[in-house]
Short mmCIF file of C-alpha atoms and ligand atoms in Angstrom, two decimals:
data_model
loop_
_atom_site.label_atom_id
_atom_site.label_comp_id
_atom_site.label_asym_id
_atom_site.label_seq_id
_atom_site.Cartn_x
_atom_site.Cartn_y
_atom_site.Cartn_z
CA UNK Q 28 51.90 -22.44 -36.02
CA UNK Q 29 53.70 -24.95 -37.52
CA UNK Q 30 55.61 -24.96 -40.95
CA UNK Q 31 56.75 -27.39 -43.06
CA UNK Q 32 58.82 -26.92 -46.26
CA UNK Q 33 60.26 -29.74 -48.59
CA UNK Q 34 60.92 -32.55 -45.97
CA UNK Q 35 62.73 -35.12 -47.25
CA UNK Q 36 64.28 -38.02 -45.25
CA UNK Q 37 65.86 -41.07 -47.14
CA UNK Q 38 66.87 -44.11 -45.64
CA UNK Q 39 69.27 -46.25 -47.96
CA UNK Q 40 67.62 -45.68 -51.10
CA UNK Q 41 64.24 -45.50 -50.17
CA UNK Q 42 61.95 -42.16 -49.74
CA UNK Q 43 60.31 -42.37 -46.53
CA UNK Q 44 59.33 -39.06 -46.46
CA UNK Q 45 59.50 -37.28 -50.30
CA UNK Q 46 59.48 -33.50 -50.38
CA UNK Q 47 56.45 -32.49 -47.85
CA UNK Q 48 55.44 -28.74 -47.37
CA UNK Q 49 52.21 -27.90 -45.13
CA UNK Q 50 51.43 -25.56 -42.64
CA UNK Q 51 48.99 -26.01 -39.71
CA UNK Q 52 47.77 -22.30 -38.30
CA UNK Q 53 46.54 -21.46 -34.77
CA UNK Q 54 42.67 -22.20 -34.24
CA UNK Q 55 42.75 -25.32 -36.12
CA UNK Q 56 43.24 -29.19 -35.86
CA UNK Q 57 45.08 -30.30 -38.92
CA UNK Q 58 44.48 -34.23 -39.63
CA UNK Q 59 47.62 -36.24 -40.82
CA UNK Q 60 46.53 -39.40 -42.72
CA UNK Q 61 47.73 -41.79 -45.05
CA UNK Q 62 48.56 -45.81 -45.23
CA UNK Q 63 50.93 -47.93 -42.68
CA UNK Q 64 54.11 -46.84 -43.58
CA UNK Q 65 53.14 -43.67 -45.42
CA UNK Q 66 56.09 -41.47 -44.00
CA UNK Q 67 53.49 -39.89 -40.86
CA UNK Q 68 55.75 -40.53 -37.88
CA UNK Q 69 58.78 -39.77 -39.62
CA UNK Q 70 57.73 -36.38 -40.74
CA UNK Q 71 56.46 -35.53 -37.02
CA UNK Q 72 59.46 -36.38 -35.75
CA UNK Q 73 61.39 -34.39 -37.84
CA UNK Q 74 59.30 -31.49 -37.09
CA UNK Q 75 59.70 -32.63 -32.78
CA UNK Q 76 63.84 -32.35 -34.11
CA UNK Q 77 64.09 -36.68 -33.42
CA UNK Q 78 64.93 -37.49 -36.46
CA UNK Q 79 67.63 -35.47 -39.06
CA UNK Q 80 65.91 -34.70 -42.29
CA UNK Q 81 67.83 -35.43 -45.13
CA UNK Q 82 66.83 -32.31 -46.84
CA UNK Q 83 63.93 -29.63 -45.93
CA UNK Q 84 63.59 -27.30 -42.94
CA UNK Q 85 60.58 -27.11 -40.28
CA UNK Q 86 59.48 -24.54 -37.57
CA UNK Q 87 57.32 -24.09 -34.48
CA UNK Q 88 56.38 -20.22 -34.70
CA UNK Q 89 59.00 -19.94 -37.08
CA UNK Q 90 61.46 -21.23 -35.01
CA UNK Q 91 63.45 -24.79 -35.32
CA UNK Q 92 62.08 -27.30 -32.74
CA UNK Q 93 65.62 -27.55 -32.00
CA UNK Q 94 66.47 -23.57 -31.16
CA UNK Q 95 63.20 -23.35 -29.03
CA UNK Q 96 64.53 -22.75 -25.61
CA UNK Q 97 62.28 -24.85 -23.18
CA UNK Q 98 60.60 -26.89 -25.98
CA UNK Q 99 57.68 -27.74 -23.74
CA UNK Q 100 56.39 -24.75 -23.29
CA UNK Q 101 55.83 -23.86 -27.01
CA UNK Q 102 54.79 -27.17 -28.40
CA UNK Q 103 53.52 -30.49 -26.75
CA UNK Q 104 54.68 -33.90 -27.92
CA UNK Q 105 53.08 -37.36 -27.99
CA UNK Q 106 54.60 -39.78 -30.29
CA UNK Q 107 54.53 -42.96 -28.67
CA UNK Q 108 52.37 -43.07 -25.76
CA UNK Q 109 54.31 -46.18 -24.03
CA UNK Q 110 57.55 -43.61 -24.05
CA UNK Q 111 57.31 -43.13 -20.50
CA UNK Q 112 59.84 -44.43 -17.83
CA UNK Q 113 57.31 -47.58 -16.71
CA UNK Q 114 58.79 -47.64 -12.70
CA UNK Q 115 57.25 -44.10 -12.06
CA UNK Q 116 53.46 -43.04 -10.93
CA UNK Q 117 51.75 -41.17 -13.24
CA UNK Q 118 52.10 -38.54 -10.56
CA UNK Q 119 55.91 -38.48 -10.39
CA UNK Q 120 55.58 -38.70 -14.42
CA UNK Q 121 54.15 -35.14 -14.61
CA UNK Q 122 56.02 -33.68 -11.77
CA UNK Q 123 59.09 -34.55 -13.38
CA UNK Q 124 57.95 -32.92 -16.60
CA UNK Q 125 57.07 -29.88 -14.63
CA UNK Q 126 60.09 -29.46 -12.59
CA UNK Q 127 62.21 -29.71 -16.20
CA UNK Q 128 59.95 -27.03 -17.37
CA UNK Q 129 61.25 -24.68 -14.29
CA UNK Q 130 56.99 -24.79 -13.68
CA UNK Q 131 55.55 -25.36 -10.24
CA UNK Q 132 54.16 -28.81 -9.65
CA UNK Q 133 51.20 -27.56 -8.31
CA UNK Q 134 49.61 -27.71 -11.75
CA UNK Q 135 50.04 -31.80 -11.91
CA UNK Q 136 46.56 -32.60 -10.03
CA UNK Q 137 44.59 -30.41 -12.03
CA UNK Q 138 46.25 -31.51 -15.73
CA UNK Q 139 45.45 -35.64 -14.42
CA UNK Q 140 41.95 -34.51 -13.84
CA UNK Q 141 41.87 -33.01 -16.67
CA UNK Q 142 42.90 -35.59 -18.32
CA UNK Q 143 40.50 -38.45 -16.66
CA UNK Q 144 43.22 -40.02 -14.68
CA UNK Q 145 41.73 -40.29 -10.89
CA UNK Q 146 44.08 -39.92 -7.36
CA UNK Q 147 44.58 -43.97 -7.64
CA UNK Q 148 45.30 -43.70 -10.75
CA UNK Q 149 48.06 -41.13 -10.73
CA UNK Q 150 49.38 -43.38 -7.91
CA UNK Q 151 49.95 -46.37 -9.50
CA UNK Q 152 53.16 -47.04 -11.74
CA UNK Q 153 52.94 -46.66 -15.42
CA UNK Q 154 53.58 -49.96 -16.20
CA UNK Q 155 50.44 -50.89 -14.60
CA UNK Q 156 48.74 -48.26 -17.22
CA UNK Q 157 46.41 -49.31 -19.83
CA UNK Q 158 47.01 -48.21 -23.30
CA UNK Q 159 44.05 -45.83 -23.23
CA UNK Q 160 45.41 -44.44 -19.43
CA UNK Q 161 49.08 -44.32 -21.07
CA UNK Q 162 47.55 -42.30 -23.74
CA UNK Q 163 45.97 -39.80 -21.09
CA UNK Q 164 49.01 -39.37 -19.31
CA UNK Q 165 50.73 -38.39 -22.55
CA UNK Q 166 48.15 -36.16 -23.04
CA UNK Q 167 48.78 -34.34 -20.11
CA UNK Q 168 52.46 -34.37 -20.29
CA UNK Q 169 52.34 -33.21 -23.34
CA UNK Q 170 49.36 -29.94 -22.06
CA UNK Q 171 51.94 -29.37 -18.68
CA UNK Q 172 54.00 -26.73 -20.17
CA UNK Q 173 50.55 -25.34 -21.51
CA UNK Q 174 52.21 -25.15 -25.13
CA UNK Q 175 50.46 -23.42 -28.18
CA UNK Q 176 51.27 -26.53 -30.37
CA UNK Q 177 50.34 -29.73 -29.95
CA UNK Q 178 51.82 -32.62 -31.90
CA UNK Q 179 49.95 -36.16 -31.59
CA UNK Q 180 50.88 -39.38 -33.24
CA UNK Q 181 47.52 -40.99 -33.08
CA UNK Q 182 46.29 -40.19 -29.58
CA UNK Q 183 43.40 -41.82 -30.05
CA UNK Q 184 45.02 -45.36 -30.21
CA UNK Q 185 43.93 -47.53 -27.42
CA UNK Q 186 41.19 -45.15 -26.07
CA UNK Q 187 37.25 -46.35 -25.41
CA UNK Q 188 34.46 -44.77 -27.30
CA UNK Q 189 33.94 -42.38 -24.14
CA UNK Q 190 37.34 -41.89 -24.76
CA UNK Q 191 37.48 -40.86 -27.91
CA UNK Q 192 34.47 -38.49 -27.18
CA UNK Q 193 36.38 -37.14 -24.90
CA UNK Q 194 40.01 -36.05 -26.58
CA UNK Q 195 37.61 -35.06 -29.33
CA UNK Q 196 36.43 -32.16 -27.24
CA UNK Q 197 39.80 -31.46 -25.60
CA UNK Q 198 41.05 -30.93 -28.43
CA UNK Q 199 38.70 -29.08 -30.15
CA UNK Q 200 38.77 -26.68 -26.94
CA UNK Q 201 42.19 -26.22 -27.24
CA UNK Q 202 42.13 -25.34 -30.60
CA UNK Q 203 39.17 -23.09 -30.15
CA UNK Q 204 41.14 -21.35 -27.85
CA UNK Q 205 43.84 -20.42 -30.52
CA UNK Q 206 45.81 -23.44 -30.27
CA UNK Q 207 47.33 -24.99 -33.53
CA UNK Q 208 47.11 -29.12 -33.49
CA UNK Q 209 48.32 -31.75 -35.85
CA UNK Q 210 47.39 -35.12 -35.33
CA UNK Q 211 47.40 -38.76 -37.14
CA UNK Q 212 45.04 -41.34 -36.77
CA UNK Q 213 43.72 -44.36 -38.58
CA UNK Q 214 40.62 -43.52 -37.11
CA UNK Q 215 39.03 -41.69 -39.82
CA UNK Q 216 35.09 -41.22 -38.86
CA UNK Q 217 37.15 -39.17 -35.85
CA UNK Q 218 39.76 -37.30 -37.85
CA UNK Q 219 36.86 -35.99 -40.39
CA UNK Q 220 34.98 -34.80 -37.07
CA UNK Q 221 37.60 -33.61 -35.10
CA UNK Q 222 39.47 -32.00 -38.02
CA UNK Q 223 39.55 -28.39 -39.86
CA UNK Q 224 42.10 -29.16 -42.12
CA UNK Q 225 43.62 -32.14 -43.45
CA UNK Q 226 47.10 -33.41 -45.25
CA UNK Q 227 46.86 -37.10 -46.64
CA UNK Q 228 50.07 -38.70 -47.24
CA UNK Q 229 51.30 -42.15 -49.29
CA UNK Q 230 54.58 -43.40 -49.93
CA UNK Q 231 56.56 -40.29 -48.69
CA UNK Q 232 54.59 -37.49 -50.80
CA UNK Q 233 51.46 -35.64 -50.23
CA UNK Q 234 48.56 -36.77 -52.30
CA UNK Q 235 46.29 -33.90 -50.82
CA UNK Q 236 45.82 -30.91 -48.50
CA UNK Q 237 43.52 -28.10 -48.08
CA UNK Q 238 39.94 -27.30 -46.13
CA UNK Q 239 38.47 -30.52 -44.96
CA UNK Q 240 35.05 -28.65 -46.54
CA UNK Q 241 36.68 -28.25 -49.18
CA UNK Q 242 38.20 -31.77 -50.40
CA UNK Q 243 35.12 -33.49 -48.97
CA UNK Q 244 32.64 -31.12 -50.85
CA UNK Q 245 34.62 -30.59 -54.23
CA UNK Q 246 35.51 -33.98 -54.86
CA UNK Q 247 33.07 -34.68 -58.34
CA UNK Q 248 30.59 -37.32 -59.28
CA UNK Q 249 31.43 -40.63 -58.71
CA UNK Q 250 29.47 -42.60 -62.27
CA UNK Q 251 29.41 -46.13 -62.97
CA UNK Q 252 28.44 -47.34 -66.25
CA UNK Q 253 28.15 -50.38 -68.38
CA UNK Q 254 29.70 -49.05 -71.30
CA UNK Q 255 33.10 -47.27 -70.47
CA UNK Q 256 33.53 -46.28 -73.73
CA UNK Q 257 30.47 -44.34 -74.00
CA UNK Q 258 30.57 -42.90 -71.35
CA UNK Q 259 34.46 -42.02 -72.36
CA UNK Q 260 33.16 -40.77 -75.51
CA UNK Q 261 30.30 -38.87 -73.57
CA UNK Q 262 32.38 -36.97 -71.64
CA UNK Q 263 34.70 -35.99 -74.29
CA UNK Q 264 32.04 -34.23 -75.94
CA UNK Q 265 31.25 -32.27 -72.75
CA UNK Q 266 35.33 -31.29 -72.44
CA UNK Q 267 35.43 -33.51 -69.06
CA UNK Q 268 38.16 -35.50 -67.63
CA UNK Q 269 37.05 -38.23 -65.97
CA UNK Q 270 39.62 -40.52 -63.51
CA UNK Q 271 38.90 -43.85 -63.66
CA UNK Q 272 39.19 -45.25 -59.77
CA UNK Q 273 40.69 -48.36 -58.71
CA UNK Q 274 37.26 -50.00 -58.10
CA UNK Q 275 36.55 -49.25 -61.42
CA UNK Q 276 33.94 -45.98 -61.10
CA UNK Q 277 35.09 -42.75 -62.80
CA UNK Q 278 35.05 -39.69 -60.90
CA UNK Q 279 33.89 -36.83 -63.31
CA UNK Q 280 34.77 -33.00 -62.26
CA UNK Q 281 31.13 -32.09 -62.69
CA UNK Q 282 28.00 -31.77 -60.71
CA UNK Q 283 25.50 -35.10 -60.74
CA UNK Q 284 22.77 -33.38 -62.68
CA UNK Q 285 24.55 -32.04 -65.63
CA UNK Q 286 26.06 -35.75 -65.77
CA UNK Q 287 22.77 -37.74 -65.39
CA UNK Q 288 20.71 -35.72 -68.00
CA UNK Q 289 23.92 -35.51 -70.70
CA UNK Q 290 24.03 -39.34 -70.04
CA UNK Q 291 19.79 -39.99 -70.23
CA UNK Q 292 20.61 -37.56 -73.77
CA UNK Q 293 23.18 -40.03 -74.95
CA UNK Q 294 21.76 -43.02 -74.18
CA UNK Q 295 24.39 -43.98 -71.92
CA UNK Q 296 23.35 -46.60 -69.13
CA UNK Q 297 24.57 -45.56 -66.00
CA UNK Q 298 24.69 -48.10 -62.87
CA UNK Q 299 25.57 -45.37 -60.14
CA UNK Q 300 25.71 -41.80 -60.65
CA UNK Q 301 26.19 -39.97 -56.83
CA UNK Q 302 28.36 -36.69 -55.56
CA UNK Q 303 31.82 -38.43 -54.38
CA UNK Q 304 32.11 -36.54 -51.57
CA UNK Q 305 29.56 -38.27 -50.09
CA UNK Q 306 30.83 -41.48 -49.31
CA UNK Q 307 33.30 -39.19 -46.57
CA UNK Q 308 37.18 -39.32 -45.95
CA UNK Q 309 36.93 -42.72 -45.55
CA UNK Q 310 35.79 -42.93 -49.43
CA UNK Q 311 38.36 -40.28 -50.37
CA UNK Q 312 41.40 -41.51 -48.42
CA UNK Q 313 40.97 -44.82 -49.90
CA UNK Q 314 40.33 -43.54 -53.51
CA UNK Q 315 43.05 -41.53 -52.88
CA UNK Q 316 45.64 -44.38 -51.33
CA UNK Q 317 44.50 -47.34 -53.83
CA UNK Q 318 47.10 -48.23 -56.86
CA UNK Q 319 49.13 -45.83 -58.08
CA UNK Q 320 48.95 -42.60 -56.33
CA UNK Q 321 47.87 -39.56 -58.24
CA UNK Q 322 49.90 -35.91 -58.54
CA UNK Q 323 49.35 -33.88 -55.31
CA UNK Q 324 46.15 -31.90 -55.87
CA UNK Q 325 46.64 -28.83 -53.75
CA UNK Q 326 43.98 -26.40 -52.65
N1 LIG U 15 64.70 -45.70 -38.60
C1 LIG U 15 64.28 -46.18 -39.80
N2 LIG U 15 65.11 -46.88 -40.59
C2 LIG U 15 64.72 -47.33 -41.80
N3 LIG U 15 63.48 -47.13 -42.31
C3 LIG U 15 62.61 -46.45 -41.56
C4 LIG U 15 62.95 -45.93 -40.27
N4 LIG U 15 61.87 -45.27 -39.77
C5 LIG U 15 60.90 -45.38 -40.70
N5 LIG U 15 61.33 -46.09 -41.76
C6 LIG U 15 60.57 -46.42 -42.97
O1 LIG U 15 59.99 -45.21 -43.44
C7 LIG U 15 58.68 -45.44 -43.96
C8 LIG U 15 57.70 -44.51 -43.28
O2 LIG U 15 57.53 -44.93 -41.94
P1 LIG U 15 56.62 -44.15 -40.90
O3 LIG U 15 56.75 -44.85 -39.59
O4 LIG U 15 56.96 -42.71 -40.94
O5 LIG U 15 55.16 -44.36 -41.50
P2 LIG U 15 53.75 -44.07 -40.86
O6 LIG U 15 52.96 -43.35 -41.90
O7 LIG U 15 53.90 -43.40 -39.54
O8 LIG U 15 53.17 -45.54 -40.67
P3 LIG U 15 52.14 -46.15 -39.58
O9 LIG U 15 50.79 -45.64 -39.98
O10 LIG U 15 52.26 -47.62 -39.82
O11 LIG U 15 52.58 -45.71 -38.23
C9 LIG U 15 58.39 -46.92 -43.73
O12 LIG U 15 58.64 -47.63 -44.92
C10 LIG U 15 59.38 -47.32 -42.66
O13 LIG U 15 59.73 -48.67 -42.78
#
């Protein structure tokens, strides 16, 4: 399990990472999204104890990343898949890791297969990796210790479609299996596949959290009109609140039904009238990411 409560880290004056509290539990894969530069990397490596918070506290099974006595074997790390030392094997890589661990190398053949990376492979020297092998063989550095918590700044950078497929069900396996994982990614269609849970971040705060389900499935009617004002007026009358969005629909907390026939009532012409959530997390991270950012809607 991981916690999270009220990290903050400034640098200079700016808030690169504003007051953040989440919590990913076992048996899930929590998705960490927001914008370049949203304050994603810097909160994961507070949590991985790289970087000082300014204010705020974080645990791995309730305990500081820093006070976990052989780190590896509680939570696995991959922030920056071209972290490791470039003269070594991919072989030597892993042994290395399991040696520090005080774990029998025995284990390194099975964790490359596992992880797609062949005997040739695992002999050749990291700097001779691909992206998408480098990204394997962070993988399985970061599954050696065979950790309850995984930690991925996105792993799926630099991977093929097969790939892709492929950590997917990892993953999903290892979280399955009662493992807890929180992961970033700019890939989107993946994260609202791969993902039980999700925390979208923008300029330091969290913008939303809760059940993917949840935020997908309870995210209104999306209406487009010709006449804002009627339709302002319209839903007034009905005690609604719409939010006008930055591409200028208005997402109305209400099913599309009662909307359409209170609108066909009025007389109010209505271009598009469909349930928000449909349009996915890639409609509802940009919605959510666009112009000013909204209030944290938690649920
Ligand atoms: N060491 C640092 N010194 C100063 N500013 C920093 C430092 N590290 C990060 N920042 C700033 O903090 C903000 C958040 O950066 P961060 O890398 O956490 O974002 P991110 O969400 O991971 O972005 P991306 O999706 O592009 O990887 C950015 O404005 C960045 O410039």
């Amino acid at each position: 399990m991981i916690t999270v409560e009220n990290l903050t880290k400034t640098y200079g004056t700016q808030r690169a990472v504003d007051d953040v509290s989440f919590t990913c539990e076992p048996g899930t894969v929590t998705g960490f999204l927001g914008p370049n530069g949203a304050g994603k990397s810097t909160t994961m490596r507070m949590i991985c104890g790289l970087t000082p918070p300014t204010t705020g506290r974080s645990a791995i099974d309730g305990v500081p990343y820093q006070r976990l006595g052989n780190p590896g074997r509680h939570v696995g790390v991959l922030l920056d898949a071209s972290a490791q030392h470039a003269g070594r094997t991919g072989r030597e890589v892993l042994a290395l890791a399991a040696i520090t661990m005080g774990l029998d190398t025995d284990r390194v053949s099975e964790r490359l297969q596992r992880v797609g990376l062949n005997d040739a492979a695992a002999k050749r020297r990291v700097r001779a990796y691909s992206l998408g092998m480098r990204q394997r063989l962070g993988l399985a550095y970061a599954l050696i210790g065979d950790p309850a918590v995984l930690i991925l700044d996105e792993p799926a950078n630099g991977l093929d479609p097969e790939g892709i497929h492929w950590m997917r069900g990892l993953l999903r396996d290892f979280a399955d299996r009662g493992g807890t994982v929180l992961l970033s990614s700019h890939l989107l269609r993946e994260v609202e596949v791969i993902a039980d849970r999700l925390v979208v971040i923008g300029n330091g705060r969290i913008l939303t959290q809760g059940a993917k389900e949840q935020l997908l499935g309870a995210a209104g009617t999306s209406v487009r009109t010709m006449d804002p004002a009627a339709l302002d007026a319209l839903l007034q009358r009905m005690g609604l609140t719409g939010t006008r969005s930055a591409d200028g629909s208005v997402l109305v907390p209400s099913d599309p039904q009662t909307i359409g026939q209170a609108a066909a009532a009025a007389g109010v012409v209505l271009l598009e009238l469909r349930p928000a959530g449909a349009g996915g997390l890639e409609e509802m991270f940009l919605r959510l990411t666009a112009g000013p950012q909204p209030e944290e809607v938690s649920r």
